[in-house]
XYZ file of N, CA and C in Angstrom:
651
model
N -24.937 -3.045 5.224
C -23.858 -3.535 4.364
C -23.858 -5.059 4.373
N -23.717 -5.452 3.037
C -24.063 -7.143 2.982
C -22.386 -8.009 3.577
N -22.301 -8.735 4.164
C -21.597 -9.426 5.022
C -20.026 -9.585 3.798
N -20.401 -9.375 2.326
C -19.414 -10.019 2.015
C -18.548 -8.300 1.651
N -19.576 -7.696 1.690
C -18.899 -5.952 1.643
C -18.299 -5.924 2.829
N -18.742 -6.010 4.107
C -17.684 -6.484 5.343
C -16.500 -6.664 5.024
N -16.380 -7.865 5.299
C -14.999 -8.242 5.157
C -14.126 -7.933 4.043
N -14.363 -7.781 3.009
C -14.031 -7.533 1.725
C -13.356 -5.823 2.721
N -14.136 -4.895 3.162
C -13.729 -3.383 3.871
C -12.600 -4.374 4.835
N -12.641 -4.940 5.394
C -11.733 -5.336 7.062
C -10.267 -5.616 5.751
N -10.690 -6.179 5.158
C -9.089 -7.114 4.634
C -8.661 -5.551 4.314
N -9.121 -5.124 3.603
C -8.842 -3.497 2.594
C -8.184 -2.844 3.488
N -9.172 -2.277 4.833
C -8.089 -1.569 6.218
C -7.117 -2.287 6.729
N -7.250 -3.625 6.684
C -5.819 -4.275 7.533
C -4.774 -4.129 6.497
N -4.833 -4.179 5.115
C -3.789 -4.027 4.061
C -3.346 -2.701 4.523
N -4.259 -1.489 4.535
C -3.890 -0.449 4.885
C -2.723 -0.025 5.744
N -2.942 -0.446 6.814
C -2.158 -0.750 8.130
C -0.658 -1.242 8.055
N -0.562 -2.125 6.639
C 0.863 -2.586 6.325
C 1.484 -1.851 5.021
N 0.309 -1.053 4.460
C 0.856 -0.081 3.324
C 1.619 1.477 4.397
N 0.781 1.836 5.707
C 1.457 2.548 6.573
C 2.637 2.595 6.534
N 2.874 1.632 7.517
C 3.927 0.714 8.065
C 5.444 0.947 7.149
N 4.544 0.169 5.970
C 6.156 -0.025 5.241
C 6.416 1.685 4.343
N 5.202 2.726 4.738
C 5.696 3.700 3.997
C 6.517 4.802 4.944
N 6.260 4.675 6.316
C 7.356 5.431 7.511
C 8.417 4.826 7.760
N 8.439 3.183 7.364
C 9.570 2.305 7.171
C 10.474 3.098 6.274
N 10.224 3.309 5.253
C 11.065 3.476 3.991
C 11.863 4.761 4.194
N 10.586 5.893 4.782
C 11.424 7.220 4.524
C 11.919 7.323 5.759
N 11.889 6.554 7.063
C 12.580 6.788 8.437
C 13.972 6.286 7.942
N 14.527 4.917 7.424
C 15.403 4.355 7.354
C 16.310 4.572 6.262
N 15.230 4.273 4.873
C 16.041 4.638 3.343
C 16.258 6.450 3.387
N 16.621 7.032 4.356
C 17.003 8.793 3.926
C 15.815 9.292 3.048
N 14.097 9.495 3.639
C 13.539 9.925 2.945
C 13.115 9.894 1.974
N 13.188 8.237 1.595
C 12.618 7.587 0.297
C 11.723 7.016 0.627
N 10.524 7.255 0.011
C 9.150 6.448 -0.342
C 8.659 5.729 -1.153
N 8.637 4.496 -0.538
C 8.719 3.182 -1.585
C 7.645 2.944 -1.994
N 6.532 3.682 -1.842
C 5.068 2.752 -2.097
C 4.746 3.221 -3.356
N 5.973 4.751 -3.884
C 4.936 5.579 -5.084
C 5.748 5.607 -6.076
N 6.422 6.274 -7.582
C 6.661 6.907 -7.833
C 7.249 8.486 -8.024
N 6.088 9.240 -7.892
C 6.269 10.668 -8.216
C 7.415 11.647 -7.877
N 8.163 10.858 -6.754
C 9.281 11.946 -6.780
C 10.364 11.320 -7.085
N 10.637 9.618 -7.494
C 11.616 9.186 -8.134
C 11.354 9.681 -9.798
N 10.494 9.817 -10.220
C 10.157 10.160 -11.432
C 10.533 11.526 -11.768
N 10.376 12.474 -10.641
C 10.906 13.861 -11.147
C 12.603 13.925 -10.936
N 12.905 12.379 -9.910
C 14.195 13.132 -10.008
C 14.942 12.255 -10.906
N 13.821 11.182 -11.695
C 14.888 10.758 -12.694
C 15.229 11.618 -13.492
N 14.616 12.681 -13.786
C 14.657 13.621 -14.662
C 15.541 14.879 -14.309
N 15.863 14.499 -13.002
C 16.777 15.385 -12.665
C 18.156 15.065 -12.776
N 18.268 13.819 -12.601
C 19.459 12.661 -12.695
C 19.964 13.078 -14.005
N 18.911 13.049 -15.028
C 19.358 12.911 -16.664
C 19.815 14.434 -16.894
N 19.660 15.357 -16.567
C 20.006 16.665 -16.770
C 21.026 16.824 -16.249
N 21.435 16.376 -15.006
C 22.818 16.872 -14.582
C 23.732 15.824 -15.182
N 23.449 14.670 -15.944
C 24.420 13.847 -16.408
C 24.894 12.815 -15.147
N 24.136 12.858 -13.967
C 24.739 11.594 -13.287
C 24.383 10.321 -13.587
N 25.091 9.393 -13.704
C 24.631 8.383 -15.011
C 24.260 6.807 -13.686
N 25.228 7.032 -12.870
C 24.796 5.871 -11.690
C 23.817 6.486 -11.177
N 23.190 7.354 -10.349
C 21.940 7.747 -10.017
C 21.160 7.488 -11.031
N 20.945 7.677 -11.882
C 20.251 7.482 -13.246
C 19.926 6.121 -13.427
N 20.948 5.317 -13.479
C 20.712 3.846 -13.502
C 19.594 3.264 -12.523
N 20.541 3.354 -11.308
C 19.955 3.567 -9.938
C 18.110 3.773 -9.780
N 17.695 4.961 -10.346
C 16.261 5.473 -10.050
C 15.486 4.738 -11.483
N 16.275 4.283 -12.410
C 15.720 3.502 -13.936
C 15.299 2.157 -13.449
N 16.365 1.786 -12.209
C 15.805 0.146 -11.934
C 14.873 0.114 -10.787
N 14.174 1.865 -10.199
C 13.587 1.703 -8.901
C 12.033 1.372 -10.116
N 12.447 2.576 -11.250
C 10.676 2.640 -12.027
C 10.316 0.979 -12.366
N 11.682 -0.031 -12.912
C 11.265 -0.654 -13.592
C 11.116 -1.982 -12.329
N 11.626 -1.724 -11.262
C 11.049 -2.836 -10.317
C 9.595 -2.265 -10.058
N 8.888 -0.897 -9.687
C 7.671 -0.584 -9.417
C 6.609 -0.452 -10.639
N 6.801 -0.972 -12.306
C 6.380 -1.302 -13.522
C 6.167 -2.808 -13.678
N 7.058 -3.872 -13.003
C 7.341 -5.058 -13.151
C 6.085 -5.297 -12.251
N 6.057 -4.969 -10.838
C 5.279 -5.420 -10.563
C 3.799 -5.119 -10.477
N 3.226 -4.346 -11.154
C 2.576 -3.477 -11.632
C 1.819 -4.916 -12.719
N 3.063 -4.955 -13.677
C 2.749 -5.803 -14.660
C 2.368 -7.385 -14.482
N 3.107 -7.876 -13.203
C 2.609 -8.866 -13.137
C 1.379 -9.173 -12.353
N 1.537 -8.420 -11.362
C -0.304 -8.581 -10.690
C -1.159 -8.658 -11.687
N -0.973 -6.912 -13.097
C -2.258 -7.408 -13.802
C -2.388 -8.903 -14.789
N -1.172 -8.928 -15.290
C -1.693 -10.251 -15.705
C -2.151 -11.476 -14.696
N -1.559 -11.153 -13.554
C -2.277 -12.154 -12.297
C -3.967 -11.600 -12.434
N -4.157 -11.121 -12.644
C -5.595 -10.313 -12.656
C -6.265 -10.733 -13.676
N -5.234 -10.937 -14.685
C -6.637 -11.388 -15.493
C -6.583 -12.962 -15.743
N -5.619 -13.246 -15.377
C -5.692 -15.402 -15.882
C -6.284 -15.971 -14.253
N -6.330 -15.410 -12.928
C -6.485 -15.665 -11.916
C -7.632 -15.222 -11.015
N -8.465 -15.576 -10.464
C -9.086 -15.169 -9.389
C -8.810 -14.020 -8.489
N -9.670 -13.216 -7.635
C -8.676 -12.067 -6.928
C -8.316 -12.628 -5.456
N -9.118 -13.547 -5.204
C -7.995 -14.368 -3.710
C -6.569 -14.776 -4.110
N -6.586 -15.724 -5.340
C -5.126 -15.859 -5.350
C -4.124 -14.875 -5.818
N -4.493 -13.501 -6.447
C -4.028 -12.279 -6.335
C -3.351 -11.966 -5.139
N -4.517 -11.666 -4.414
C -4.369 -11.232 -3.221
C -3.162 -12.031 -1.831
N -3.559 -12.897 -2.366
C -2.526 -14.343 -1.677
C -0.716 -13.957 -2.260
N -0.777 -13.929 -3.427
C 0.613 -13.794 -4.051
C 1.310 -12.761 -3.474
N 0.167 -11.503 -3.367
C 0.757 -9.758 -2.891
C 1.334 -9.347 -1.517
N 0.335 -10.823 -0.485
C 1.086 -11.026 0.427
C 2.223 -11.502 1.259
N 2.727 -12.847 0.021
C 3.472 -13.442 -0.499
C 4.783 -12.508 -0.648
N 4.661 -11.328 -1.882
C 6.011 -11.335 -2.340
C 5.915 -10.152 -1.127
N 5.044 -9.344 -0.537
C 5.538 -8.456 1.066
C 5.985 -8.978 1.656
N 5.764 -10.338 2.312
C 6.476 -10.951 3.512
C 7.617 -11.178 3.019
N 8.112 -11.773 1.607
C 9.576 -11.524 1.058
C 10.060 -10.602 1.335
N 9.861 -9.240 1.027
C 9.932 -8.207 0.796
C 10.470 -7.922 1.984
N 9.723 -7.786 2.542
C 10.295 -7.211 4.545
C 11.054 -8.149 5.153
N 11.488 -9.611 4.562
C 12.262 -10.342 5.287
C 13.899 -9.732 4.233
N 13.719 -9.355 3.387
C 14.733 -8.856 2.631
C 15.436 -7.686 3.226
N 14.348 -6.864 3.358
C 14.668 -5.279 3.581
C 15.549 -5.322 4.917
N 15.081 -6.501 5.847
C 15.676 -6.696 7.218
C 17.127 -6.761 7.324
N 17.689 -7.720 6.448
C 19.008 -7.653 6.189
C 20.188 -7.053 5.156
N 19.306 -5.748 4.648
C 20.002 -5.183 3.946
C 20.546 -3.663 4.834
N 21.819 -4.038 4.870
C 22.416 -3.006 5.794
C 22.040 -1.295 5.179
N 22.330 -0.552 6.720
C 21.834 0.624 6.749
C 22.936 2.048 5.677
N 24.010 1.273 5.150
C 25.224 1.727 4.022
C 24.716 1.998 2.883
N 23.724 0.656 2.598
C 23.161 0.505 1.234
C 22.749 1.801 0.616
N 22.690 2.238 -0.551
C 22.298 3.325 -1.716
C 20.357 2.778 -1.177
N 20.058 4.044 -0.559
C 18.171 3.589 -0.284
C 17.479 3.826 -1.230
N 17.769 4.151 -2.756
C 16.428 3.384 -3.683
C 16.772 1.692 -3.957
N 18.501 1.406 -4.219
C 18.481 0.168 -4.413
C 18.453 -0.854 -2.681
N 18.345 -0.394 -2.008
C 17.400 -0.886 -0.765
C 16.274 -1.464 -0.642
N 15.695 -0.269 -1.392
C 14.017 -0.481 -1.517
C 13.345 -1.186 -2.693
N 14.119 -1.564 -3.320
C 13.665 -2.549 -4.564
C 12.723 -3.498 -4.149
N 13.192 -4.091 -3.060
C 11.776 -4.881 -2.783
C 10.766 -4.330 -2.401
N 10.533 -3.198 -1.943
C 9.525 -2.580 -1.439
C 8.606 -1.848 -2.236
N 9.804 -1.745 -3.330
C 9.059 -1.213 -4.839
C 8.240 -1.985 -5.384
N 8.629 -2.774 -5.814
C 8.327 -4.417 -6.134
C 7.007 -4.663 -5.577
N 6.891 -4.802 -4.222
C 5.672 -5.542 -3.866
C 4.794 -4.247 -2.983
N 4.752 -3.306 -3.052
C 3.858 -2.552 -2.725
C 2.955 -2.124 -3.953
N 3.823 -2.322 -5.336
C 3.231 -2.224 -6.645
C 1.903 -3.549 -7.134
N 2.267 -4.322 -6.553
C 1.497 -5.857 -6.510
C 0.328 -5.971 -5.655
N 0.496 -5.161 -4.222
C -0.330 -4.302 -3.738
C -1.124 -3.645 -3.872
N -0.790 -2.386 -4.773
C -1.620 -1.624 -5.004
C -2.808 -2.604 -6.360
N -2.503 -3.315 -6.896
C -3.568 -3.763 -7.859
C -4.543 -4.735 -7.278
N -4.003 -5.377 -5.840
C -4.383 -6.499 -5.557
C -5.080 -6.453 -4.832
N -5.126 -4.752 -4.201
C -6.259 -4.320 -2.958
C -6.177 -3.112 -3.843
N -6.915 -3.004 -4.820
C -7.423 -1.452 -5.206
C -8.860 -1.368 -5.275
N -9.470 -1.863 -4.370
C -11.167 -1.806 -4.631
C -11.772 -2.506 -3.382
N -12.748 -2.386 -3.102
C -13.515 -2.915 -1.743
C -14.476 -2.419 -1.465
N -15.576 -3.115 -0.786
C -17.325 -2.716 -1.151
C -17.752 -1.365 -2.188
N -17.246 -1.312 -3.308
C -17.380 -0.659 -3.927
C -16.724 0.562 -5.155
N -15.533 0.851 -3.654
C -15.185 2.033 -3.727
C -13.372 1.481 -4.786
N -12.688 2.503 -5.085
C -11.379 2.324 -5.616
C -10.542 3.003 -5.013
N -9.688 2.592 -4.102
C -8.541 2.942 -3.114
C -7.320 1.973 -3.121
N -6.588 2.764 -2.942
C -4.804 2.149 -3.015
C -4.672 2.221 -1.626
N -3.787 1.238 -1.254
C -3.879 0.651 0.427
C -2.303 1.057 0.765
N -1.691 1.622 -0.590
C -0.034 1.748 -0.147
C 0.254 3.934 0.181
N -0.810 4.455 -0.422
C -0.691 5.803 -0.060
C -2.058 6.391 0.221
N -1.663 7.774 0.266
C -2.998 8.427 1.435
C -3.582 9.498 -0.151
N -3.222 10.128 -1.066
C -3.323 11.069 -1.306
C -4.790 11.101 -1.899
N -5.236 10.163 -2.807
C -6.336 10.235 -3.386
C -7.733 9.525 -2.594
N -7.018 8.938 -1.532
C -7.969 8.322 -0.239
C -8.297 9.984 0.428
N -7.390 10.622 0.602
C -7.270 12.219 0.873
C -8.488 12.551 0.330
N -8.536 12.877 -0.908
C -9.322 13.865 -1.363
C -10.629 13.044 -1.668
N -11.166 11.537 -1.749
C -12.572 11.154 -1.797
C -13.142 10.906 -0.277
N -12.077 11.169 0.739
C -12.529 10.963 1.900
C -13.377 13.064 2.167
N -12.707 13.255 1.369
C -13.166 15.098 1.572
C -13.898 15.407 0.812
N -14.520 14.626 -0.370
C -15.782 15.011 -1.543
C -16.356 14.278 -0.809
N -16.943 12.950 0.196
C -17.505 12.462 0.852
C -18.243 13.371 1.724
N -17.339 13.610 2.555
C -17.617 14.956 4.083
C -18.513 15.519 2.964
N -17.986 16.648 1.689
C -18.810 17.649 1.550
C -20.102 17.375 1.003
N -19.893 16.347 0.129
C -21.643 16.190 -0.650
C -22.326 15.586 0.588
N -21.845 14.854 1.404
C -22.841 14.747 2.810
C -23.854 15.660 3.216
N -22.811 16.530 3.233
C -23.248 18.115 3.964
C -23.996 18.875 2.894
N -23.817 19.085 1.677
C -24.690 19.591 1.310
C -26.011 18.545 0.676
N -25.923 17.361 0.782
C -27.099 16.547 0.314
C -27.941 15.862 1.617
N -27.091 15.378 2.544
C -27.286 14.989 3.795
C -27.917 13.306 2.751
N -27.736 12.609 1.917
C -27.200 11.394 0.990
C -26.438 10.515 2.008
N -27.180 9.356 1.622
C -26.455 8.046 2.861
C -25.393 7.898 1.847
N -25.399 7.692 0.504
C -24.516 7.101 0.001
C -23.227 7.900 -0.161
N -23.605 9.243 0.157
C -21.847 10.189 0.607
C -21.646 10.193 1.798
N -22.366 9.860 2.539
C -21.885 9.394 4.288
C -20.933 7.695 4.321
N -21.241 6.718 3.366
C -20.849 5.942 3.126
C -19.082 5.956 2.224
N -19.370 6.715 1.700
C -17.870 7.367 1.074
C -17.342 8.067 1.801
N -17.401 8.764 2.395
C -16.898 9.455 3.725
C -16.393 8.675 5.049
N -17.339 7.816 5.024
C -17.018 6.873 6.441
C -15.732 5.496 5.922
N -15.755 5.061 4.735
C -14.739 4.116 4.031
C -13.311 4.865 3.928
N -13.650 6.016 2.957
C -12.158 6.672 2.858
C -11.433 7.298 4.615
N -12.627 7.615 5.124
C -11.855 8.163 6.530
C -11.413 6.826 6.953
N -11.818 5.733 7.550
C -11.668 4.576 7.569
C -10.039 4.338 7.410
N -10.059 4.201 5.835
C -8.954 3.725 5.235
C -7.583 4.750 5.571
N -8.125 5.883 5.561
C -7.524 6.683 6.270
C -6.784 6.624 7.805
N -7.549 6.608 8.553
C -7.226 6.073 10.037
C -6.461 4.771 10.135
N -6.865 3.881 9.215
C -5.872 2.658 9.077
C -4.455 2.896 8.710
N -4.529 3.466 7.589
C -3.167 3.427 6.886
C -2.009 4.693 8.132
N -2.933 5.536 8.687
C -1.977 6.514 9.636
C -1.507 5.449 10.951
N -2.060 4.569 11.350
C -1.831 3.948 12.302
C -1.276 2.972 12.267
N -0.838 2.360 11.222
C 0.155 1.780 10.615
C 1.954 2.395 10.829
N 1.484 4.051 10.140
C 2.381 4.820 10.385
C 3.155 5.087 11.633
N 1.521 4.899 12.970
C 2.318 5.573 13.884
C 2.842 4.060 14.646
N 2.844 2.673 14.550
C 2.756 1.324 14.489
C 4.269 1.486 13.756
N 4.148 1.679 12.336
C 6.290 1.498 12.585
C 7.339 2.649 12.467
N 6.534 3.801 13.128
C 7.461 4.819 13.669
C 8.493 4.773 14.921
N 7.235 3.622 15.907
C 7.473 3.575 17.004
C 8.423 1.993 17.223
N 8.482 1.068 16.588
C 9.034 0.084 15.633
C 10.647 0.435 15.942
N 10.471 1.663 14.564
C 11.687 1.910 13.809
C 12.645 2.375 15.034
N 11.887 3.198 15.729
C 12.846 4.110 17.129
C 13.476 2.986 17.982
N 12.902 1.629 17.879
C 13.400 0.878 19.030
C 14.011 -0.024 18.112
N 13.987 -0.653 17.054
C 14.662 -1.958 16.309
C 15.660 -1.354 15.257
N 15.006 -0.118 14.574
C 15.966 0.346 13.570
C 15.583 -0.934 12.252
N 16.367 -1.044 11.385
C 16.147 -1.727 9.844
C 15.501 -2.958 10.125
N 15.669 -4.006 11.339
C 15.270 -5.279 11.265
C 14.198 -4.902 11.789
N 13.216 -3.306 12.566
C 11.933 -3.256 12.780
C 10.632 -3.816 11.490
N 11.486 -3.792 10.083
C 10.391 -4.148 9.251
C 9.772 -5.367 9.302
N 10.566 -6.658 10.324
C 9.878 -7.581 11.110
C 8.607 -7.623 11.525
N 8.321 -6.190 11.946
C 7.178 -6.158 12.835
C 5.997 -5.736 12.110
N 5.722 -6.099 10.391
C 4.976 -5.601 9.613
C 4.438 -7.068 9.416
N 4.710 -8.500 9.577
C 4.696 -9.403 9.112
C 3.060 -10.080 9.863
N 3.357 -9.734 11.067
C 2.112 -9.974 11.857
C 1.069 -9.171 11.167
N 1.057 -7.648 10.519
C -0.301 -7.424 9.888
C -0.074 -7.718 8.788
N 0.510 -8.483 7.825
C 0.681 -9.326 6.868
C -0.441 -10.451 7.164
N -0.191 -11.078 8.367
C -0.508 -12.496 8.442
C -2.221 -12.150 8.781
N -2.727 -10.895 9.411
C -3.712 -10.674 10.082
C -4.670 -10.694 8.298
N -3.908 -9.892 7.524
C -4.242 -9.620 6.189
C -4.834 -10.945 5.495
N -3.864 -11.856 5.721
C -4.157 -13.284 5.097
C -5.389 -13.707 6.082
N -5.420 -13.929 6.826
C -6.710 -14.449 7.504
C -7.606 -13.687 6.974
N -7.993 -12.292 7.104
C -9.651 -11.484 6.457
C -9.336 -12.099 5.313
N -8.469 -12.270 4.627
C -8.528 -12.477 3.253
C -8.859 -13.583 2.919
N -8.748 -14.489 3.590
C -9.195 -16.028 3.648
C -10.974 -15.811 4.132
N -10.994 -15.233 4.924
C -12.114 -15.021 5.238
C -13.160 -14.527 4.034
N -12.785 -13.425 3.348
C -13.366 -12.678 2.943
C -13.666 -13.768 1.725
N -12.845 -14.524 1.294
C -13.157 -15.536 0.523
C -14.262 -16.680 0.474
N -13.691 -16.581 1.814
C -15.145 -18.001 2.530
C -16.736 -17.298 2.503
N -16.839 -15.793 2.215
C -17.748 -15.589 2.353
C -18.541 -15.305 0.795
N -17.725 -16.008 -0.262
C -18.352 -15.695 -1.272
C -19.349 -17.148 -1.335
């Protein structure tokens, strides 16, 4: 693997590690809300609109359009900008993000809690969606899931370096992002809401590969 596929993989798993983090953050503290995705604020906006609750409704309308916003602005960061200073910004509005989440009391309504978390895990996902090759989101597991398991199998039936190589990245990214998990589970049990503090250090670890990974172009 050429040196700049390296690091380019290290920054990708250390992002991982803080996409963990802030996703056992969210559903330990916000009552089982998961800030990094969509899919189940989306089914229950739709659940919101059927029963006629109109503040929930509001409520889950401003979680889509903080996790759309920032969606929207990475890509246009994407295309007038370089992907270091992408990448720089995403870390940027996280460390906001978790210095926010810190002082928003544990009373708060937890989608409008998580607005920041919506926000910049969305900025995230565009800003680390790719690395020596491959296309992975650093804020959830599911589709890292299933190319880490077409990896394993075409291995096995081709015995192919280049599905041992997909196999060994997605497991990888895999093992990162769970250990993250088990990193602010153990966090959350001892600090409670101001534990999202303790995401900032693999923030900062993030910015260094990433600086790095730069220097090596």
């Amino acid at each position: 693997m050429l040196r700049k596929e390296t690091t380019e993989t290290i920054a990708h798993h250390t992002l991982c590690l803080t996409g963990g983090f802030l996703g056992i953050y969210a559903l330990l503290i916000r009552e089982g809300t998961f800030g990094s995705a969509e899919t189940s604020n989306l089914i229950l906006l739709v659940v919101s609109g059927l029963t006629g609750t109109l503040g929930e409704l509001l409520v889950r309308l401003g979680a889509v359009g903080c996790y759309a916003s920032g969606i929207a602005l990475a890509v246009v960061g994407r295309r007038y900008w370089r992907p270091f200073r992408l990448r720089c910004l995403s870390i940027a509005v996280t460390t906001a993000a978790c210095l926010a989440c810190a002082w928003i009391p544990g009373e708060a309504d937890p989608l409008l809690a998580l607005y920041p978390v919506f926000f910049a895990t969305a900025i995230q996902w565009v800003a680390y969606t790719q690395a020596a090759g491959f296309n992975s989101a650093t804020i959830f597991s599911t589709n890292n899931l299933r190319q880490c398991v077409e990896g394993l199998t075409d291995y096995l039936c081709t015995r192919e370096e280049k599905y041992f190589r997909k196999f060994a990245f997605y497991g990888a990214t895999l093992l990162c992002f769970h250990l993250g998990v088990a990193l602010g589970w153990w966090c959350v049990q001892r600090w409670g809401i101001p534990s999202v503090l303790a995401c900032l250090p693999l923030l900062g670890g993030g910015l260094a590969v990433t600086v790095l990974d730069e220097r090596t172009k």
